[in-house]
CSV table of C-alpha atoms in Angstrom, one decimal:
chain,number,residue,atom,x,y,z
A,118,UNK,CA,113.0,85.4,60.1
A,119,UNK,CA,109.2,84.6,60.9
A,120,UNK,CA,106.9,86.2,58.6
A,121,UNK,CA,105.2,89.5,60.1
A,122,UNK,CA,102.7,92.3,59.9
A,123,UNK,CA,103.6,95.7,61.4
A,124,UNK,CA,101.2,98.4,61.5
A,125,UNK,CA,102.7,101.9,62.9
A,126,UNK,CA,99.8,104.0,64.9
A,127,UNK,CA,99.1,107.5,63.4
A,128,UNK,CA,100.3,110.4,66.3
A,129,UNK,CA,102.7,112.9,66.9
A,130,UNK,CA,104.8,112.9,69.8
A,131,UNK,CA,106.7,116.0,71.0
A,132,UNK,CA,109.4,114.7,74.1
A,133,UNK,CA,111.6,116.4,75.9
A,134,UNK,CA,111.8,118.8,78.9
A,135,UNK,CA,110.1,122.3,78.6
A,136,UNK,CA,108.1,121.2,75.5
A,137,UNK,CA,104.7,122.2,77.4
A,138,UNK,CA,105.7,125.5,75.9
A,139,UNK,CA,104.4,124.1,72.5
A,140,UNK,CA,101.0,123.2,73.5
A,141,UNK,CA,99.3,126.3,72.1
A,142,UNK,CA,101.0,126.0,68.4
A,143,UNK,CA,99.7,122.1,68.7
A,144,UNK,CA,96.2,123.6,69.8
A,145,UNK,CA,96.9,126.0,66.3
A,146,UNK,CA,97.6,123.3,64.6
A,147,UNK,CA,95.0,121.3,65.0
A,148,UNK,CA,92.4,124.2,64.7
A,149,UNK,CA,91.0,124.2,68.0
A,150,UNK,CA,89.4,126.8,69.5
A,151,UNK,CA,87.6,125.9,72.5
A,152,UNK,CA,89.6,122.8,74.4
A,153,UNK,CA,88.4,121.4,77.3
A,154,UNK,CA,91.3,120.7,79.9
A,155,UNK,CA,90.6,117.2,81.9
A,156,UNK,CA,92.6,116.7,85.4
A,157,UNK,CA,91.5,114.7,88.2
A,158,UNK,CA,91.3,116.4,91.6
A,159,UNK,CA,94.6,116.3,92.6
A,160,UNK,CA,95.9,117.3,88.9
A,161,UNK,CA,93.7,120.9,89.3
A,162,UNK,CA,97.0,123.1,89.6
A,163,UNK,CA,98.8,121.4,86.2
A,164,UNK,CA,95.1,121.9,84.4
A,165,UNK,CA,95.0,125.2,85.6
A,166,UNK,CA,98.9,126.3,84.9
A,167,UNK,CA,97.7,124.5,80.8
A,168,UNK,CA,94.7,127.0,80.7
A,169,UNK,CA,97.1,130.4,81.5
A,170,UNK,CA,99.5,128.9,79.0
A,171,UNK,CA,97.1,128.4,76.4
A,172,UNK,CA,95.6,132.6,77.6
A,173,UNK,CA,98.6,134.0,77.3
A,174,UNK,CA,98.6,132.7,73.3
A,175,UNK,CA,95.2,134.1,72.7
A,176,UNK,CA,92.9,130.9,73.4
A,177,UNK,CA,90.6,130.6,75.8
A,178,UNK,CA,89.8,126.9,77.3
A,179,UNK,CA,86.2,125.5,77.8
A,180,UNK,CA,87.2,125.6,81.1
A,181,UNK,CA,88.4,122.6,83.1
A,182,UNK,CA,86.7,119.4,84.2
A,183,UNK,CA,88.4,118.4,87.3
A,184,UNK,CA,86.7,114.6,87.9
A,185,UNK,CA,88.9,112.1,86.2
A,186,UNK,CA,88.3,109.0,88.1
A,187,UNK,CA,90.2,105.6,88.2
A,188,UNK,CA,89.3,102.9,86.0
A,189,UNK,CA,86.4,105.4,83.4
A,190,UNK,CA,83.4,105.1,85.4
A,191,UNK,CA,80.6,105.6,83.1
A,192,UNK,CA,78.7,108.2,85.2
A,193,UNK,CA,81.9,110.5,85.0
A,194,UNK,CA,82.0,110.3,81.4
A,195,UNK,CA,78.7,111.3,81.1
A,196,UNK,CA,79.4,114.2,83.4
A,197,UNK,CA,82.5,115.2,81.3
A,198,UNK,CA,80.1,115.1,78.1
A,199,UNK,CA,77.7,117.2,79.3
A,200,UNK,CA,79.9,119.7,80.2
A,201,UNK,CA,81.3,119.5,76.6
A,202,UNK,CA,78.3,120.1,75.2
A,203,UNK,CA,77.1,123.1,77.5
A,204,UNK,CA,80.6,124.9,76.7
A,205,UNK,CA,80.4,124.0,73.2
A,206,UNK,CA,84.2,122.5,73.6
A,207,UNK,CA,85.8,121.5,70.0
A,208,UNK,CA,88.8,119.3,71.7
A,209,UNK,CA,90.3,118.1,74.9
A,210,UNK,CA,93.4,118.5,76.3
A,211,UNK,CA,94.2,115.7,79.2
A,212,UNK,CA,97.1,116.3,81.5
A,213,UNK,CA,97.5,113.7,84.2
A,214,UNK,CA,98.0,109.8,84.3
A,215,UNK,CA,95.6,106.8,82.8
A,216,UNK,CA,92.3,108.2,85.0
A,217,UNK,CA,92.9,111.5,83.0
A,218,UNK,CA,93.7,110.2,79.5
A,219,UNK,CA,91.2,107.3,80.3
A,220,UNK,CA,88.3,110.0,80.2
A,221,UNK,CA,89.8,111.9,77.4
A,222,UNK,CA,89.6,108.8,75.0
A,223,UNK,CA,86.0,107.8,76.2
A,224,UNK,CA,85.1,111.1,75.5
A,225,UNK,CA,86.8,110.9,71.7
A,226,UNK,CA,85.1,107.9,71.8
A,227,UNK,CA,81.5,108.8,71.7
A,228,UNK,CA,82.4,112.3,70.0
A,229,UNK,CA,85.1,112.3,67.5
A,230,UNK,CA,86.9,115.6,68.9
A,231,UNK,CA,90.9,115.8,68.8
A,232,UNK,CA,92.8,115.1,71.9
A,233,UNK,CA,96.4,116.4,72.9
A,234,UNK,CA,97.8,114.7,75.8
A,235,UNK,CA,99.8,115.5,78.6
A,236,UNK,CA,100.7,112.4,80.3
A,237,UNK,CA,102.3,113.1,84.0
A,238,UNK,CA,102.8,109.1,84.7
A,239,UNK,CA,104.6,106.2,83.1
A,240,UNK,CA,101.4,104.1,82.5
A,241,UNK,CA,101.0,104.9,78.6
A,242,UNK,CA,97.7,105.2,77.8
A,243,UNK,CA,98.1,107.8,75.9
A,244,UNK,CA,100.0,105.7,73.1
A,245,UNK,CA,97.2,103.0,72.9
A,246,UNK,CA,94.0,102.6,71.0
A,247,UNK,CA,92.6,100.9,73.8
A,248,UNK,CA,89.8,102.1,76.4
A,249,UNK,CA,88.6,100.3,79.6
A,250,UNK,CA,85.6,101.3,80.7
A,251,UNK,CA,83.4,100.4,84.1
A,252,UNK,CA,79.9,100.3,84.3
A,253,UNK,CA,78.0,98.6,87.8
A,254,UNK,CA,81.8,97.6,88.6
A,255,UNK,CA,82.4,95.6,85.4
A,256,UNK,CA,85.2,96.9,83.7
A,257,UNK,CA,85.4,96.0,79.7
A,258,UNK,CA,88.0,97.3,77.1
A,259,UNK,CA,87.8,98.0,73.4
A,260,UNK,CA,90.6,98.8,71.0
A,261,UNK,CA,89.6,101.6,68.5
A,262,UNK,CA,91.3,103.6,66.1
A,263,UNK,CA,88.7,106.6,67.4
A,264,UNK,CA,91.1,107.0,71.2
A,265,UNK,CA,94.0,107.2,69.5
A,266,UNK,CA,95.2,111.2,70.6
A,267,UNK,CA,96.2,112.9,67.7
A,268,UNK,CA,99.2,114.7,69.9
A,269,UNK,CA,101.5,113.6,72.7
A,270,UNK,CA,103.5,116.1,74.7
A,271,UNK,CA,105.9,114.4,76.8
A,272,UNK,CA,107.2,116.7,79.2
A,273,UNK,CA,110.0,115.5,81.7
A,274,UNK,CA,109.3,118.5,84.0
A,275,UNK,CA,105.8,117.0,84.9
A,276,UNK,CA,107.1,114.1,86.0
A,277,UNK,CA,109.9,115.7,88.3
A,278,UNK,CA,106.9,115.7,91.3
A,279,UNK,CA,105.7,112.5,90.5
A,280,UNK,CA,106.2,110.5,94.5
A,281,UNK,CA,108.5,107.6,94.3
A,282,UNK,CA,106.6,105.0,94.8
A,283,UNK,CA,104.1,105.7,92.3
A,284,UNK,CA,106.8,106.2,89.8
A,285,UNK,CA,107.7,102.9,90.8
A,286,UNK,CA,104.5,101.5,90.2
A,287,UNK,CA,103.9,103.6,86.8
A,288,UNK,CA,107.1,102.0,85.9
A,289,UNK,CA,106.1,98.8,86.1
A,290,UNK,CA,103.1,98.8,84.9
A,291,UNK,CA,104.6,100.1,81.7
A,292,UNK,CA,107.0,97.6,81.5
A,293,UNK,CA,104.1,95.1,82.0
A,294,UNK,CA,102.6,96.4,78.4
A,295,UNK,CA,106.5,95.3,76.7
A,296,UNK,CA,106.7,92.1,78.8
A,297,UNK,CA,103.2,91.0,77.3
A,298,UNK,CA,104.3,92.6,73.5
A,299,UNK,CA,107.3,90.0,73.4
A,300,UNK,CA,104.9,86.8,73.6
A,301,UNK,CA,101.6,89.2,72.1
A,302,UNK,CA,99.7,86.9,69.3
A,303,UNK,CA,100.6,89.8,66.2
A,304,UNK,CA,104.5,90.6,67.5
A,305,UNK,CA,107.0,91.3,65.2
A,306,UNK,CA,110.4,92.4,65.3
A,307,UNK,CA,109.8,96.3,65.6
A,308,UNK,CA,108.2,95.5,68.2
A,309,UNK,CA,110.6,92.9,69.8
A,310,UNK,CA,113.1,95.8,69.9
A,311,UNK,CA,111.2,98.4,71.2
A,312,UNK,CA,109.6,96.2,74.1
A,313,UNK,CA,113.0,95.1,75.0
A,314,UNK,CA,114.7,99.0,74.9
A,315,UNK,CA,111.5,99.9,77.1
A,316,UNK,CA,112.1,97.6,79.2
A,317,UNK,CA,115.8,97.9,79.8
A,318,UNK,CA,115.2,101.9,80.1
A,319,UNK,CA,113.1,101.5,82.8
A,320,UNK,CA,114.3,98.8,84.6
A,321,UNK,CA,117.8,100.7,84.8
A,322,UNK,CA,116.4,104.2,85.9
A,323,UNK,CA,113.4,103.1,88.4
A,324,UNK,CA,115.9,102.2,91.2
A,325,UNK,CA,117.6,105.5,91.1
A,326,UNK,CA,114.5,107.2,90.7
A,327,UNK,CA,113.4,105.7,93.9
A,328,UNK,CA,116.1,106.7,95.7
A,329,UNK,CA,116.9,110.4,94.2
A,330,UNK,CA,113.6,111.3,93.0
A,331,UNK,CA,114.8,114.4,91.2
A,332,UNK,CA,117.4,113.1,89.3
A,333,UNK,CA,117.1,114.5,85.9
A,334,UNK,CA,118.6,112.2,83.7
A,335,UNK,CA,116.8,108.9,85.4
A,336,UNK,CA,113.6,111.0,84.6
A,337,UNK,CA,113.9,111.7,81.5
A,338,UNK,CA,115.3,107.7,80.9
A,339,UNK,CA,111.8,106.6,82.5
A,340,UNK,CA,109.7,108.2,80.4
A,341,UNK,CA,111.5,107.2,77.4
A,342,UNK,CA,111.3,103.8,78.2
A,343,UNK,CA,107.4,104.5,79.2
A,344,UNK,CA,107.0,105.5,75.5
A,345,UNK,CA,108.3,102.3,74.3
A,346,UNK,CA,106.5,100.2,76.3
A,347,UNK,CA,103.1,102.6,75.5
A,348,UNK,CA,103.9,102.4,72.0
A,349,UNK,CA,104.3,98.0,72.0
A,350,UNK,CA,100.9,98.1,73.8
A,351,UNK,CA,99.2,100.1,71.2
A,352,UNK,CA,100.4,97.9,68.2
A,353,UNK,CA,100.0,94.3,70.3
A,354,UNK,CA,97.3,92.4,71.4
A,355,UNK,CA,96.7,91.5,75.4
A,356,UNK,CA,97.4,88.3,77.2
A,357,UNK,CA,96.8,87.3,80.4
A,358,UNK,CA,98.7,89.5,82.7
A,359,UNK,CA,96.4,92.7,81.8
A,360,UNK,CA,93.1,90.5,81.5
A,361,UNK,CA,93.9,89.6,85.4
A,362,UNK,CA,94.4,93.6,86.3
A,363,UNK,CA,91.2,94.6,84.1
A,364,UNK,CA,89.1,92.7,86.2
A,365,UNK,CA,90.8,92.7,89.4
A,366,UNK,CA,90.4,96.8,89.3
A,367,UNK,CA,87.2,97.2,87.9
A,368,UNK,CA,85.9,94.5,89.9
A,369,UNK,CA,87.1,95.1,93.0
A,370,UNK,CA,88.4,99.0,92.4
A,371,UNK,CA,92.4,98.4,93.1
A,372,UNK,CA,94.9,101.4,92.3
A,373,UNK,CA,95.6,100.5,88.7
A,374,UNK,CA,99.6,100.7,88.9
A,375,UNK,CA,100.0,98.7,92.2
A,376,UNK,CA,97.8,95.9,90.3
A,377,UNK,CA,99.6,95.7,87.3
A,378,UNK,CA,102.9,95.8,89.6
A,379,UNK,CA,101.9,93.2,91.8
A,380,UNK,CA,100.5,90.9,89.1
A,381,UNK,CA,103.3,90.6,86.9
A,382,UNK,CA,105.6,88.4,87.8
A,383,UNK,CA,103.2,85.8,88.8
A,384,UNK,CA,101.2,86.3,85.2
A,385,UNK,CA,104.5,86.0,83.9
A,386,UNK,CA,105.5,83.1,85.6
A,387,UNK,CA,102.0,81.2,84.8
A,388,UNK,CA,103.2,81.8,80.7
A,389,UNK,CA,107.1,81.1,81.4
A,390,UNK,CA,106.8,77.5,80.2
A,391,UNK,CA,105.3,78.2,76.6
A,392,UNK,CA,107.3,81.4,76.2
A,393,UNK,CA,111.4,80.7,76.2
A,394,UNK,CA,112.7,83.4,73.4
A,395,UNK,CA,110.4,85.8,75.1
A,396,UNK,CA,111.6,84.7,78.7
A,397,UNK,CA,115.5,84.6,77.6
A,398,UNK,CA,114.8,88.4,76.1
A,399,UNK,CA,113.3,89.8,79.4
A,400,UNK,CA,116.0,88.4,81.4
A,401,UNK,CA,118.5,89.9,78.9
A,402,UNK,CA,117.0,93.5,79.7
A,403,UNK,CA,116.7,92.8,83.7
A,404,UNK,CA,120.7,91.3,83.7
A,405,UNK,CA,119.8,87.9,84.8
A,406,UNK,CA,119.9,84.8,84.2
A,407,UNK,CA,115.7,84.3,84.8
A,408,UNK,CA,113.0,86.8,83.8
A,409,UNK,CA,110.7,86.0,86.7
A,410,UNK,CA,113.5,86.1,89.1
A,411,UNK,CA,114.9,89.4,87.8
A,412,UNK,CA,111.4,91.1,88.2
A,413,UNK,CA,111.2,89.8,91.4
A,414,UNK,CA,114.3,91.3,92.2
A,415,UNK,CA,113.5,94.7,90.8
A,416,UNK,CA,110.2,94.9,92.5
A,417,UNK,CA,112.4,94.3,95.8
A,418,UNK,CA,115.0,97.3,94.7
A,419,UNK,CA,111.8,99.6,93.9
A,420,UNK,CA,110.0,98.5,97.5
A,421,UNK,CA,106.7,98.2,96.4
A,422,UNK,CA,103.8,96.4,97.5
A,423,UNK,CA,103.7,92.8,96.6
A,424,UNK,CA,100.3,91.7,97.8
A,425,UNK,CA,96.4,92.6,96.8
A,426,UNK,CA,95.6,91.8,100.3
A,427,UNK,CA,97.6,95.3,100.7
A,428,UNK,CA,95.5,97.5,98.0
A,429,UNK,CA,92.1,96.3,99.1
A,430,UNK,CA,91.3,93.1,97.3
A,431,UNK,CA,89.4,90.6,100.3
A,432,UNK,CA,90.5,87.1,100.4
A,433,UNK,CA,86.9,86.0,99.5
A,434,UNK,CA,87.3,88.1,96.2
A,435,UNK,CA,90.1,85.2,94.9
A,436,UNK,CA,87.3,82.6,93.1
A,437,UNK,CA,84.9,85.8,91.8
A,438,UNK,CA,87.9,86.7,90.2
A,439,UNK,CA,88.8,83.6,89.0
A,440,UNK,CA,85.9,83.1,87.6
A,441,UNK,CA,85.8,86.4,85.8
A,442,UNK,CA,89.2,85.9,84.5
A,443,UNK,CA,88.7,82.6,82.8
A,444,UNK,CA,85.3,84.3,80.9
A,445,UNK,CA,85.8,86.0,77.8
A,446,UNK,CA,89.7,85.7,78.1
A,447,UNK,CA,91.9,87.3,76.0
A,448,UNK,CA,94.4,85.2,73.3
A,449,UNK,CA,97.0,83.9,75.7
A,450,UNK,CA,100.1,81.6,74.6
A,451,UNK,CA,99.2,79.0,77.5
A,452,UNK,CA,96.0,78.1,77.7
A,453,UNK,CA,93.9,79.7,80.1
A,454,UNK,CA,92.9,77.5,83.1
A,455,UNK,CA,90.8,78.2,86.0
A,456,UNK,CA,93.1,76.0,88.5
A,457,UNK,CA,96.1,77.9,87.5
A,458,UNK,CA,94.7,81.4,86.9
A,459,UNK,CA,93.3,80.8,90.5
A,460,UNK,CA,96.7,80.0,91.9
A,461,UNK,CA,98.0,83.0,90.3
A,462,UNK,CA,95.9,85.3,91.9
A,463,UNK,CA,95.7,83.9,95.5
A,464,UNK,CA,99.6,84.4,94.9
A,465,UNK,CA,99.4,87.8,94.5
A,466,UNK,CA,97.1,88.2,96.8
A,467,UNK,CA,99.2,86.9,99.6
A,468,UNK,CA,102.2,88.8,98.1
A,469,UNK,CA,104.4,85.8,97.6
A,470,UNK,CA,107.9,85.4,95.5
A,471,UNK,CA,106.8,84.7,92.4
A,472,UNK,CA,107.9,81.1,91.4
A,473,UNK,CA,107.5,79.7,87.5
A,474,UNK,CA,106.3,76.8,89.0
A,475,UNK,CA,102.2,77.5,87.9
């Protein structure tokens, strides 16, 4: 067995269905008395149904800040702060997807207060100690221990309403983090097992997901795998597939799950040569006989989007990115080059069958 170091993240994770009932003993139990609740916009009703929980146990919220934005602008952060420090909040409470817990941990960041976390997606955020941040549409990440959310409450139930196709894309972009743990610079074995389990969870319940939304027991099999695959990313280092969706969405805004979705395989396919035990383990979880093949097939089952030109990158954005890709690029286990990283994303621009052929 090769030699390893494994490091386990400190948090607490509470997962099941109902267990948003168990927010206001975590809230006890971490000594808060004044949380602020973070939603976006369109999370307003879930924030709102966490501050009548959290009243009817005798705590009253800081209120709600309603503006989580895609990608951790750094003008909403400083909104969110202020409003932390004119309420005189002692902790936040996130409930939503990676905008949501994205603004929790940039406000942890700069302030050091306790976080519980609600995740209502399968991105996984909320198991990393990594933040992205854009400023003057540069998007930049940092891995600190200071992010890391002291609680997790997985609830099933919050992710019954969760539309299709964005479970789709959450999906993937979770399994994403355990494809990129299995060839990651620090892996290990713990980890080897957990990406794969991740993956296979998701990859088996996505497809009935898509087609019976509500089905209980593919829910509840999603976000188990989501926790996996949440979990590799917070003990692993990046490669390229997630340097390519950092800058394509903070460069050029792009919904973060369709990005990571559409990137994949072709990021994948690009490292395929340098990476058989890792290629031959991600085909084992997909049940085929090739890993790039078997995504593109599961990306077919789940109907999603397969091009940038579909989200909103322009065709003239393919060199900018290029460029920006090939700067500052995180350890990869081929070396990065700007011919092939080019090809790569003009690929997934036009939405073309990924081909290991890079």
């Amino acid at each position: 067995m090769r030699p390893f170091v494994y490091t386990a993240n400190p948090s607490r994770v509470i997962f099941g269905s109902g267990t948003i009932n168990q927010l206001a003993d975590e809230v006890k139990r971490l000594g808060l008395n004044k949380p602020l609740v973070l939603s976006t916009p369109e999370q307003t009703q879930h924030a709102s149904s966490v501050e009548a929980l959290l009243s009817s146990a005798g705590i009253i919220s800081a209120g709600q800040f309603n503006n989580a934005t895609m990608h951790t602008p750094l003008d909403v952060t400083e909104r969110a702060l202020a409003l932390v420090k004119e309420k005189g909040a002692d902790g936040v409470i996130s409930i939503g997807g990676g905008s949501t817990i994205g603004l929790g941990k940039a406000i942890a960041l700069r302030t050091d207060l306790p976080q519980i976390v609600i995740p209502t997606t399968y991105a996984g955020s909320e198991m990393t100690p990594i933040i992205g941040q854009t400023e003057n549409g540069v998007k930049t990440t940092q891995s600190t221990p200071k992010v890391l959310p002291e609680v997790v409450i997985y609830d099933v139930d919050f992710t019954m309403s969760l539309p299709p196709m964005l479970s789709a894309t959450s999906g993937v972009n979770a399994i994403a983090h355990a494809v990129e743990a299995l060839y990651a610079q620090n892996g290990n074995p713990v980890i080897d097992l957990m990406a794969e389990e991740g993956i296979r969870a998701l990859a088996r319940s996505l497809p009935v997901i898509v087609d019976k939304p509500a089905d209980p027991e593919a829910r509840s099999d999603a976000l188990y795998g989501a926790w996996l695959c949440a979990t590799c990313l917070g003990l692993v280092g990046m490669s390229v597939h997630h340097k390519l969706c950092h800058v394509l969405g903070g460069t050029f805004n792009l919904p973060h799950a369709d990005t990571h979705t559409i990137v994949l395989p072709h990021a994948l396919a690009y490292n395929a040569p340098k990476v058989p035990d890792a290629m031959a383990k991600i085909a084992r979880t997909l049940g085929t006989p090739d890993a790039v093949e078997g995504l593109n097939v599961l990306l077919t089952k789940l109907k999603v989007k397969r091009g940038l030109k579909e989200v909103g990158m322009p065709e003239d954005g393919i060199d900018k990115a290029a460029d920006l890709a090939v700067k500052n690029p995180y350890w990869n286990p081929r070396p990065i080059e700007r011919a092939g990283i080019r090809e790569v994303i003009r690929r997934a621009w036009a939405g073309e069958r990924a081909k290991a052929d890079i």
